[in-house]
XYZ file of C-alpha atoms in Angstrom:
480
model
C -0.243 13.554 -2.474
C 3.579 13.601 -0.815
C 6.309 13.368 -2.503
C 8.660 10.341 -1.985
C 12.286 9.671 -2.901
C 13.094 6.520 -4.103
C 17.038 7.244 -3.574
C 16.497 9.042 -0.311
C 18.416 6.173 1.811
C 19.692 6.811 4.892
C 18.398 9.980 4.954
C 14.183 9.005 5.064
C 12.954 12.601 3.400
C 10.497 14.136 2.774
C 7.912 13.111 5.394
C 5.040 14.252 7.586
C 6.775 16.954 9.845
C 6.637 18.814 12.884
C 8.671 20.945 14.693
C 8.422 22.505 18.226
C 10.025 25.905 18.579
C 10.788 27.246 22.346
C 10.352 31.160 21.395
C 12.036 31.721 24.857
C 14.500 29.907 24.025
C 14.709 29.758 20.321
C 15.601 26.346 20.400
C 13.590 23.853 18.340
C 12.754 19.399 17.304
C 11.213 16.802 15.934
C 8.370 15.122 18.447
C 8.593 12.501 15.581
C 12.788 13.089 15.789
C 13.050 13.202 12.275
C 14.298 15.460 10.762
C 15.916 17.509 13.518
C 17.166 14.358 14.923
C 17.558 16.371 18.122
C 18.265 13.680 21.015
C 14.870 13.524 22.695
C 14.554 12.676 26.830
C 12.059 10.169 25.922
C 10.771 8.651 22.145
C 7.765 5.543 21.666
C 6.783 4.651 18.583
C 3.287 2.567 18.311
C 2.091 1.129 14.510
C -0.822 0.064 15.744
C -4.068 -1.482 13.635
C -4.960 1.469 10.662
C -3.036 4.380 13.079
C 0.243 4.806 14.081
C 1.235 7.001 17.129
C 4.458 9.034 17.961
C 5.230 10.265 21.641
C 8.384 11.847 22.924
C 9.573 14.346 25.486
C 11.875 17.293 25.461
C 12.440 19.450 28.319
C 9.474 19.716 30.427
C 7.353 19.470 27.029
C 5.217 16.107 26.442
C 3.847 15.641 22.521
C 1.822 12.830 21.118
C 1.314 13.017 17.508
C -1.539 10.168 16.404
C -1.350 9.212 12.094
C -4.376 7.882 10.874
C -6.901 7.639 7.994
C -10.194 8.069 8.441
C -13.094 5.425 6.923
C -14.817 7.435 4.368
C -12.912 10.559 3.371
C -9.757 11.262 1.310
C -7.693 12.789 4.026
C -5.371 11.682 6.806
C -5.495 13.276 9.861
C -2.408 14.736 12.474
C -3.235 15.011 15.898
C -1.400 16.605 17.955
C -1.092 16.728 21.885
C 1.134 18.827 23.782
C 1.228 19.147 27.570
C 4.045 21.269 29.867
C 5.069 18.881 32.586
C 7.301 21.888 33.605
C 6.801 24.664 36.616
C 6.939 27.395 34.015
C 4.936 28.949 31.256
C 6.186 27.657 28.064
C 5.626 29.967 24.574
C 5.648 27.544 21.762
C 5.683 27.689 17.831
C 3.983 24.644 16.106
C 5.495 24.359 12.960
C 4.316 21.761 9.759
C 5.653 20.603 6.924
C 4.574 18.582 4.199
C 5.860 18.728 0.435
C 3.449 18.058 -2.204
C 4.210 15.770 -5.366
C 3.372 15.867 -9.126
C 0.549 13.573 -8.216
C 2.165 10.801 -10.432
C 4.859 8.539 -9.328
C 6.419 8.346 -12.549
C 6.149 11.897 -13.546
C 7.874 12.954 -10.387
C 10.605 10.977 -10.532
C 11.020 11.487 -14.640
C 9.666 15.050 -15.132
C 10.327 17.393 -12.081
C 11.028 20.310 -13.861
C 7.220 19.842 -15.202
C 5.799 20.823 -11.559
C 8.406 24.019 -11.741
C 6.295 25.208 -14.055
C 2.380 24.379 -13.117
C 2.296 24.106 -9.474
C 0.006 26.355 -7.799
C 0.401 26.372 -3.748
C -1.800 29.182 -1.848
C -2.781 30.187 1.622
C -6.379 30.732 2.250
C -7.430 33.082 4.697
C -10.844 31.718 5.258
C -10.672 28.489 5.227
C -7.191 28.698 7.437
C -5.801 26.115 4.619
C -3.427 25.677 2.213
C -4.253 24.340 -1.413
C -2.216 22.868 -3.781
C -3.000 22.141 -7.208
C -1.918 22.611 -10.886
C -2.647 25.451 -13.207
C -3.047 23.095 -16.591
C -6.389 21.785 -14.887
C -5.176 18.771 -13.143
C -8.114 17.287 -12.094
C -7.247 17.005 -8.211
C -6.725 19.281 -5.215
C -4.750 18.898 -2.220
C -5.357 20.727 1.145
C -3.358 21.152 4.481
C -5.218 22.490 7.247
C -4.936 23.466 11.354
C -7.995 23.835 13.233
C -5.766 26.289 15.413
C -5.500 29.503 13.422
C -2.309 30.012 11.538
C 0.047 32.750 12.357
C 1.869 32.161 9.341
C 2.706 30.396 6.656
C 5.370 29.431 3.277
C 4.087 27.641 0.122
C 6.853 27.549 -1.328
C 9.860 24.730 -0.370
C 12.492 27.579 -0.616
C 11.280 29.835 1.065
C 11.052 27.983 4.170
C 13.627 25.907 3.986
C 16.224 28.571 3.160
C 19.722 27.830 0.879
C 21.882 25.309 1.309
C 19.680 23.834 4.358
C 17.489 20.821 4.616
C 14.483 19.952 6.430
C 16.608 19.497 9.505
C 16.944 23.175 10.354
C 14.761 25.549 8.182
C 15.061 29.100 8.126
C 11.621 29.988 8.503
C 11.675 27.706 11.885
C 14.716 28.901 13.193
C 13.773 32.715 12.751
C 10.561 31.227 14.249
C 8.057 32.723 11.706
C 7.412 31.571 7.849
C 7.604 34.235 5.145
C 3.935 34.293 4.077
C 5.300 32.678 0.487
C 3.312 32.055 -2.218
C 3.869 28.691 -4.828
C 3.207 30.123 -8.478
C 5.596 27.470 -10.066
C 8.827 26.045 -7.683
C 8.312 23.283 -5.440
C 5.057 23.431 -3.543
C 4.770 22.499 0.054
C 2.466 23.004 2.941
C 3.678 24.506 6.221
C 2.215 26.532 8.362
C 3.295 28.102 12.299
C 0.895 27.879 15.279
C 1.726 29.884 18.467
C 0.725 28.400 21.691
C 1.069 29.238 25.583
C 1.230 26.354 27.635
C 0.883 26.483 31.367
C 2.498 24.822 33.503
C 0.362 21.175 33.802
C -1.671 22.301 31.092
C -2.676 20.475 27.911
C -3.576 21.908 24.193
C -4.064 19.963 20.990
C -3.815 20.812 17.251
C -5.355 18.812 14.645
C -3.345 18.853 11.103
C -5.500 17.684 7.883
C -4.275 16.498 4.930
C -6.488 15.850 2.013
C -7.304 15.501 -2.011
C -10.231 16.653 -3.401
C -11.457 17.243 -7.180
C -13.347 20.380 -6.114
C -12.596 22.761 -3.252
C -16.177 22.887 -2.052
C -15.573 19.061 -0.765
C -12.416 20.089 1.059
C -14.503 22.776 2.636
C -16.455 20.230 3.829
C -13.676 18.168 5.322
C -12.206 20.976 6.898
C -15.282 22.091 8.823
C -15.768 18.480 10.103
C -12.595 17.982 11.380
C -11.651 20.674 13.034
C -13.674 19.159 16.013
C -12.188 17.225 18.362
C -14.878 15.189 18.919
C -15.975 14.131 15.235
C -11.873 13.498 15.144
C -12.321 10.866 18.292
C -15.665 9.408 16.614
C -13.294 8.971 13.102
C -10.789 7.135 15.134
C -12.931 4.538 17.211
C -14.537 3.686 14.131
C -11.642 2.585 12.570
C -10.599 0.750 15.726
C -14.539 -0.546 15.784
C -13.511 -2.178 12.379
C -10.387 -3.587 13.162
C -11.817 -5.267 15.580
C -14.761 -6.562 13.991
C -12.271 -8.206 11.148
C -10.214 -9.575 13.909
C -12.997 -11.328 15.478
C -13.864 -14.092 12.831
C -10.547 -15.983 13.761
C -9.227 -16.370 17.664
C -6.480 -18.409 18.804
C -5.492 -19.084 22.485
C -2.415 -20.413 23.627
C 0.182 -20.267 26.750
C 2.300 -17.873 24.536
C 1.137 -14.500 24.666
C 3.527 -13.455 21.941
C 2.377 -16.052 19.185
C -1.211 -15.050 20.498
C -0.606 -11.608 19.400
C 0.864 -12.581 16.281
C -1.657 -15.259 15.213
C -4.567 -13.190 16.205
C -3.441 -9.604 15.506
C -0.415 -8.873 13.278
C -0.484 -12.029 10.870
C -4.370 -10.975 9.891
C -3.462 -7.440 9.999
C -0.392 -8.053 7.361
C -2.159 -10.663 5.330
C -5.034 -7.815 4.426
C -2.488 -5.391 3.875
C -0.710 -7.343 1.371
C -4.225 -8.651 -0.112
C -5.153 -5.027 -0.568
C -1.814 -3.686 -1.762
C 0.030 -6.352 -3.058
C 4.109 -5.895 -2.903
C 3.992 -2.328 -3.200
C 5.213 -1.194 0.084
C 8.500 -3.193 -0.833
C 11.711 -1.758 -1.930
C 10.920 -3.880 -5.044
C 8.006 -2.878 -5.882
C 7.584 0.742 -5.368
C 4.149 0.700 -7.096
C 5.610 2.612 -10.240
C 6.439 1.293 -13.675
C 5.139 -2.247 -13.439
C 1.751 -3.647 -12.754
C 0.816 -6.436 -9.953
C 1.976 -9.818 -10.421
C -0.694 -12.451 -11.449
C 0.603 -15.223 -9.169
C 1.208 -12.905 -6.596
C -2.642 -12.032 -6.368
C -3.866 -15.678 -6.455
C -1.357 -16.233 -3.406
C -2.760 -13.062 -1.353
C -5.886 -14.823 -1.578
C -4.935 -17.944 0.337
C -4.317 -16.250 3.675
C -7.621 -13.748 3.787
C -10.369 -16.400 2.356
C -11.589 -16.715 5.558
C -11.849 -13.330 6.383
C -13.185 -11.767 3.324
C -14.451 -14.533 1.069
C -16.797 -12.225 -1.031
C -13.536 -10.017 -1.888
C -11.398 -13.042 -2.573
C -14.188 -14.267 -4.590
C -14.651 -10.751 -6.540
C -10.646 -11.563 -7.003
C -10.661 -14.289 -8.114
C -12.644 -13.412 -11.152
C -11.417 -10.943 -12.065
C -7.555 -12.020 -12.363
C -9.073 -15.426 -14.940
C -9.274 -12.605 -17.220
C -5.563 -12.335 -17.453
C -6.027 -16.021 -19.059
C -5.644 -16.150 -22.331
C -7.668 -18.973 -24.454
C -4.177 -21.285 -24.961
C -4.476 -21.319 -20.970
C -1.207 -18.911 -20.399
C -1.739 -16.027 -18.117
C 0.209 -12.714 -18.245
C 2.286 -12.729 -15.411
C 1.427 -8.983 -14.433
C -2.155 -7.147 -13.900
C -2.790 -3.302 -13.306
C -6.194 -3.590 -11.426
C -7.565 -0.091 -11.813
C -7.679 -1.160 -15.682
C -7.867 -4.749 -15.216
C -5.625 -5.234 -18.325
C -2.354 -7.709 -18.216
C 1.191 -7.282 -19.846
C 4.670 -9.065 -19.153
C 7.952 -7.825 -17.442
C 10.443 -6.439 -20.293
C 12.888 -9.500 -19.674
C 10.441 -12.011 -20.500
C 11.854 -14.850 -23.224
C 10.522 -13.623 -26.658
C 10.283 -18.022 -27.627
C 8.766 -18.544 -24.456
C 7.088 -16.155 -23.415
C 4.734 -17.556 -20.623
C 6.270 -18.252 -17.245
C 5.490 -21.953 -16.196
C 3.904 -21.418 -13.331
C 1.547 -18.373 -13.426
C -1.395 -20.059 -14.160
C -1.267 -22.969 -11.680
C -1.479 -20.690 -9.041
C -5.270 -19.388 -10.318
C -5.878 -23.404 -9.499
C -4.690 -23.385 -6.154
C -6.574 -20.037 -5.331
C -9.990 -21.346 -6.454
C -9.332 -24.596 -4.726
C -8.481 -23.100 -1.487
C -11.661 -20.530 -1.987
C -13.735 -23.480 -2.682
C -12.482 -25.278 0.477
C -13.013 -22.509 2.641
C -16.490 -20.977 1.386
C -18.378 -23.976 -0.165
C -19.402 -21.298 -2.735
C -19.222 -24.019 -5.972
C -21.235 -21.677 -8.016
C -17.967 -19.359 -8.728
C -16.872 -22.490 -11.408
C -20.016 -21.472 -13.172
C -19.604 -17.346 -13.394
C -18.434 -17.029 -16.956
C -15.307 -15.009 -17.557
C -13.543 -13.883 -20.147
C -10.498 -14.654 -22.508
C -7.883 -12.003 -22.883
C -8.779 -12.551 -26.417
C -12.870 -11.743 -25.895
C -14.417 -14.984 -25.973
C -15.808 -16.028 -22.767
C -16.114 -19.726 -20.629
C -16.978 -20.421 -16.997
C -14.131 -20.488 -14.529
C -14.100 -24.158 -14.363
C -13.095 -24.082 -17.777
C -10.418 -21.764 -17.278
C -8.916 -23.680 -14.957
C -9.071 -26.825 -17.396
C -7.468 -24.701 -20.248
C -4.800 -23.718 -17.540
C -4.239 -28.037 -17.050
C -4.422 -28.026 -20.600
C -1.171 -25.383 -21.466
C 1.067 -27.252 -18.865
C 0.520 -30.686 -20.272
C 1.147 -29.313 -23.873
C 4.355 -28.238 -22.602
C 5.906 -30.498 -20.686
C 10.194 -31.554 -21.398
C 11.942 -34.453 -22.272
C 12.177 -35.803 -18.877
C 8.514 -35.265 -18.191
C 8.300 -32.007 -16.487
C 7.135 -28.684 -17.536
C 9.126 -26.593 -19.613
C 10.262 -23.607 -17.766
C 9.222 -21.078 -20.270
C 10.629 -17.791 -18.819
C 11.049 -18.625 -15.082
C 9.362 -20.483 -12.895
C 8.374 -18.927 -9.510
C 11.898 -17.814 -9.220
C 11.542 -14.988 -11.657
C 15.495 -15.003 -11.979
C 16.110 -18.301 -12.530
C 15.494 -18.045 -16.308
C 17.482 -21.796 -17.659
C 15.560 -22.334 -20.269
C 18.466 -23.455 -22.231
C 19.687 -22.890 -26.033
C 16.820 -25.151 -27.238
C 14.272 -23.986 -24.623
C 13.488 -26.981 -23.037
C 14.571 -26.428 -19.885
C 12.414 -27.786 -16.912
C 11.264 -27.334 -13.887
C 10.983 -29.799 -10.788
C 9.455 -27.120 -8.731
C 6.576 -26.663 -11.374
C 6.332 -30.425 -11.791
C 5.515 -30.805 -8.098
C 3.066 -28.001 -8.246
C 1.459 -29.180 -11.742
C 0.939 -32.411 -9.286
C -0.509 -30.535 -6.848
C -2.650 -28.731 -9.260
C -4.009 -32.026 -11.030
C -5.097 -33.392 -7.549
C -6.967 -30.183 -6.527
C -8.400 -30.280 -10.201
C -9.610 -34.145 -9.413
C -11.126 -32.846 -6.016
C -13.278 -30.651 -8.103
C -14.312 -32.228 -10.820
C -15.434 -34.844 -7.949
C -16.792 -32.884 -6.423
C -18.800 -31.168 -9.754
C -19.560 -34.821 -10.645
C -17.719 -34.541 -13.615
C -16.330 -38.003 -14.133
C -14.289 -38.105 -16.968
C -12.676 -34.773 -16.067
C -11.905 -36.900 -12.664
C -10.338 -40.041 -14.068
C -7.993 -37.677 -16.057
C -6.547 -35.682 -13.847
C -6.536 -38.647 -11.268
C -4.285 -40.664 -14.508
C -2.510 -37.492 -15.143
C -1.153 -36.894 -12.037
C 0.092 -40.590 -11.469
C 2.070 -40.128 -14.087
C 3.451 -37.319 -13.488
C 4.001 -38.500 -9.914
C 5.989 -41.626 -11.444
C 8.041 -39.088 -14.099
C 9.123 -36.902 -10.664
C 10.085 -40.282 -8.640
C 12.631 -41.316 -11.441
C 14.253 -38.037 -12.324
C 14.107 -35.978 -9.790
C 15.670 -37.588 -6.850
């Protein structure tokens, strides 16, 4: 919905603002500090589990600003609360700001002047929101909203920001009113002003909205909902209510409070984040231009099996169909399409990377260790080519491509990279090798055994048992 810079280091823009404007004073910052950067008398920041919650202090002026998401609609919610810890009235101007996006990554990095032309940013008066969306039928909608009635308003990121200014000191909040501006093209934003009187001791909140809809009835909807601060507080001890429920199937006491915390909060917390989202909140991947990798994906499984097997197992499945029939994997996945493809500097002669597809073995293992759910080897999946075999067999065909090719000293050939993506010596003959992937192509035969043991398949046992010895023996001479 926002948009996001990708070069913006050190400066951290755009974001979700506020700004507090003294009219008495006609001095103005940042609760959040950025991007006035104003020195505040007191700043906490709290991430906590789904929310994350801002509080500073200026001048006799508390604010706490709470982030968060709620369950089952397509909006994130502001709230904000501002109390005068001051003997004297104070006469306040509330001010948002939040710039809107071409609603593709790609596009609004590679084809900004596109939104010049087709944005569409408008105050309503009725609904007391602002919607955003683009005149060549875009199929979305976003909205900005205030449950406390607007006194003004800009659309447009010019017109409140002024010339030759940034977002640390806009025009429309140092003359402390917006311009009323309309976004028919230019670069579409949403901020609106709020006026408040705070007594001395007293308290007010605001509640901020932020949605995207495909048709404006729904954000009607949403708007009407939350603009009550009570369905607001329901929203947000539900999400805690969840939290906690997913926290309780694994506990951990110890004399160290701090590794208690971390073992029983923020390791579980982080491992779902990453199973959900992969590496995309990384500097690396920015979740543009490249899909998710495949090993990746079978590694955020390890850490979550016990707290959501049936996703893991859902997973699971669906990343065998990467696999193609020869046993190779591609080594990236987009999972809204569930189709694969490889990075652009993969080796045209070897174009597999060695150990991709020894990681789907470890997964399953680990899956089958932790769930006892044995009838996942007999779902049938299929090929990237269309023909289809149970997951067991995937996993032999995956046994199978290593084996077939292995180096001179006994190890697996390289290919592009092993699990260091950069480390691509696969030599002017490609036969390079790889003692990392020789371990793991151990590891993987000995999980393999453990299954087909445990499947009662006996020949399948004895091989990987008599494969794995030797490959033991081939690692003991050459690789120490």
């Amino acid at each position: 919905i926002l948009r996001y810079r990708y070069n913006n280091l050190p400066m951290d823009r755009p974001g979700r603002y506020l700004y507090i404007r003294d009219n008495q004073t006609s001095e103005f910052w940042s609760p959040t500090w950025q991007p006035v950067a104003k020195k505040l008398d007191n700043y906490e920041c709290r991430h906590g589990l789904g929310y994350t919650k801002i509080s500073s202090s200026y001048k006799g002026v508390d604010a706490e600003i709470l982030y968060f998401v709620p369950l089952e609609d397509d909006l994130e919610i502001w709230s904000l609360t501002l109390q005068n810890n001051s003997s004297e009235k104070k006469e306040l101007g509330i001010f948002s700001y939040a710039e809107f996006c071409l609603w593709n990554a790609i596009s609004d990095q590679r084809d900004l002047q596109y939104i010049q032309n087709v944005a569409v940013a408008k105050y309503d008066q009725i609904e007391n929101a602002i919607f955003y969306h683009l005149f060549d039928l875009s199929s979305y909608i976003a909205f900005f909203s205030s449950n406390s009635k607007v006194t003004g308003y800009d659309c447009d990121r010019e017109s409140f920001i002024g010339h030759y200014r940034s977002e640390a000191n806009p025009l429309s909040v140092e003359n402390g009113k917006c311009s009323n501006s309309q976004a028919l093209g230019g670069n579409p934003i949403a901020a609106t002003c709020n006026e408040l009187i705070i007594n001395p001791h007293e308290t007010k909140k605001i509640i901020f909205t932020l949605g995207v809809v495909k048709e404006k009835s729904h954000a009607k909807r949403m708007i009407s909902k939350y603009e009550k601060f009570e369905n607001v507080e329901i929203e947000f001890l539900e999400l805690k209510e969840k939290w906690n429920k997913f926290l309780e199937k694994y506990f951990v006491d110890t004399p160290d409070k701090d590794f208690n915390c971390n073992i029983n909060i923020w390791n579980p917390y982080q491992c779902k984040t990453t199973f959900d989202w992969a590496r995309y909140v990384s500097f690396y991947e920015t979740g543009i231009s490249r899909g998710i990798g495949f090993r990746d994906s079978n590694q955020d499984t390890l850490s979550v099996c016990h707290t959501l097997p049936n996703l893991v197992r859902k997973r699971l499945l669906e990343l065998a169909k990467n696999q193609f029939e020869n046993g190779k994997v591609y080594h990236i996945y987009f999972p809204l399409t569930g189709e694969g493809d490889y990075p652009n500097y993969v080796n045209p002669r070897m174009k597999f990377f060695s150990d991709d597809h020894l990681w789907m073995i470890f997964a399953v293992s680990n899956y089958l260790r932790e769930t006892g759910d044995m009838s996942i080897l007999e779902q049938d999946v299929d090929y990237v080519e269309g023909s289809k075999e149970t997951l067991y067999d995937h996993l032999k065909r995956a046994i199978e491509f290593t084996n077939y090719h292995m180096g001179p000293h006994g190890f697996p050939l390289i290919g592009t990279a092993d699990w260091n993506d950069t480390l691509q010596l696969h030599g002017p003959n490609n036969n390079g090798e790889s003692v990392m992937v020789a371990m793991q192509f151990h590891k993987a035969l000995s999980d393999m055994s453990e299954i087909a043991k445990e499947f009662n398949i006996k020949n399948d046992f004895a091989k990987y048992n008599n494969l794995a010895k030797k490959v033991n023996d081939h690692i003991n001479k050459h690789a120490w």
